[in-house]
Amino acid sequence: MHSSIDRVIDDPQSDLFVIKLIPGKGYGMFAKRDLHCGTI
């Protein structure tokens, strides 16, 4: 899943989500509503 972040960035729906770096956990995908959607 090394390309998963690229797919999120290229996805036209990506404006609904934001990628954040979680200290000690890696990257997480969050909805713009600040709901945790999943981790990468």
Coordinates of C-alpha atoms in Angstrom, one line a residue:
M1 CA 0.0 0.0 0.0
H2 CA 2.9 2.3 -0.6
S3 CA 0.8 4.2 -3.2
S4 CA -2.3 4.7 -1.0
I5 CA -1.4 8.3 -0.2
D6 CA -0.9 9.1 -3.8
R7 CA -4.3 7.7 -4.6
V8 CA -5.9 9.8 -1.9
I9 CA -4.2 13.0 -3.2
D10 CA -5.2 12.2 -6.8
D11 CA -8.8 11.3 -5.8
P12 CA -11.2 14.1 -6.8
Q13 CA -13.0 13.3 -3.5
S14 CA -9.9 14.0 -1.5
D15 CA -11.2 17.4 -0.5
L16 CA -13.5 15.5 1.9
F17 CA -10.5 14.1 3.8
V18 CA -7.2 15.3 5.2
I19 CA -4.1 13.3 5.8
K20 CA -2.4 14.0 9.2
L21 CA 0.8 12.6 10.6
I22 CA 0.1 11.0 14.0
P23 CA 3.2 11.0 16.3
G24 CA 4.1 7.4 17.0
K25 CA 1.4 5.9 14.8
G26 CA 2.1 7.1 11.3
Y27 CA -0.4 8.7 8.8
G28 CA -4.1 8.8 9.5
M29 CA -7.0 9.8 7.2
F30 CA -9.5 12.1 8.8
A31 CA -12.8 13.4 7.4
K32 CA -13.0 17.2 7.4
R33 CA -15.5 16.8 10.2
D34 CA -12.5 15.6 12.4
L35 CA -13.9 12.1 12.5
H36 CA -11.2 9.4 12.4
C37 CA -11.7 7.4 9.2
G38 CA -8.7 5.0 9.2
T39 CA -5.0 4.8 9.2
I40 CA -2.5 4.2 6.4

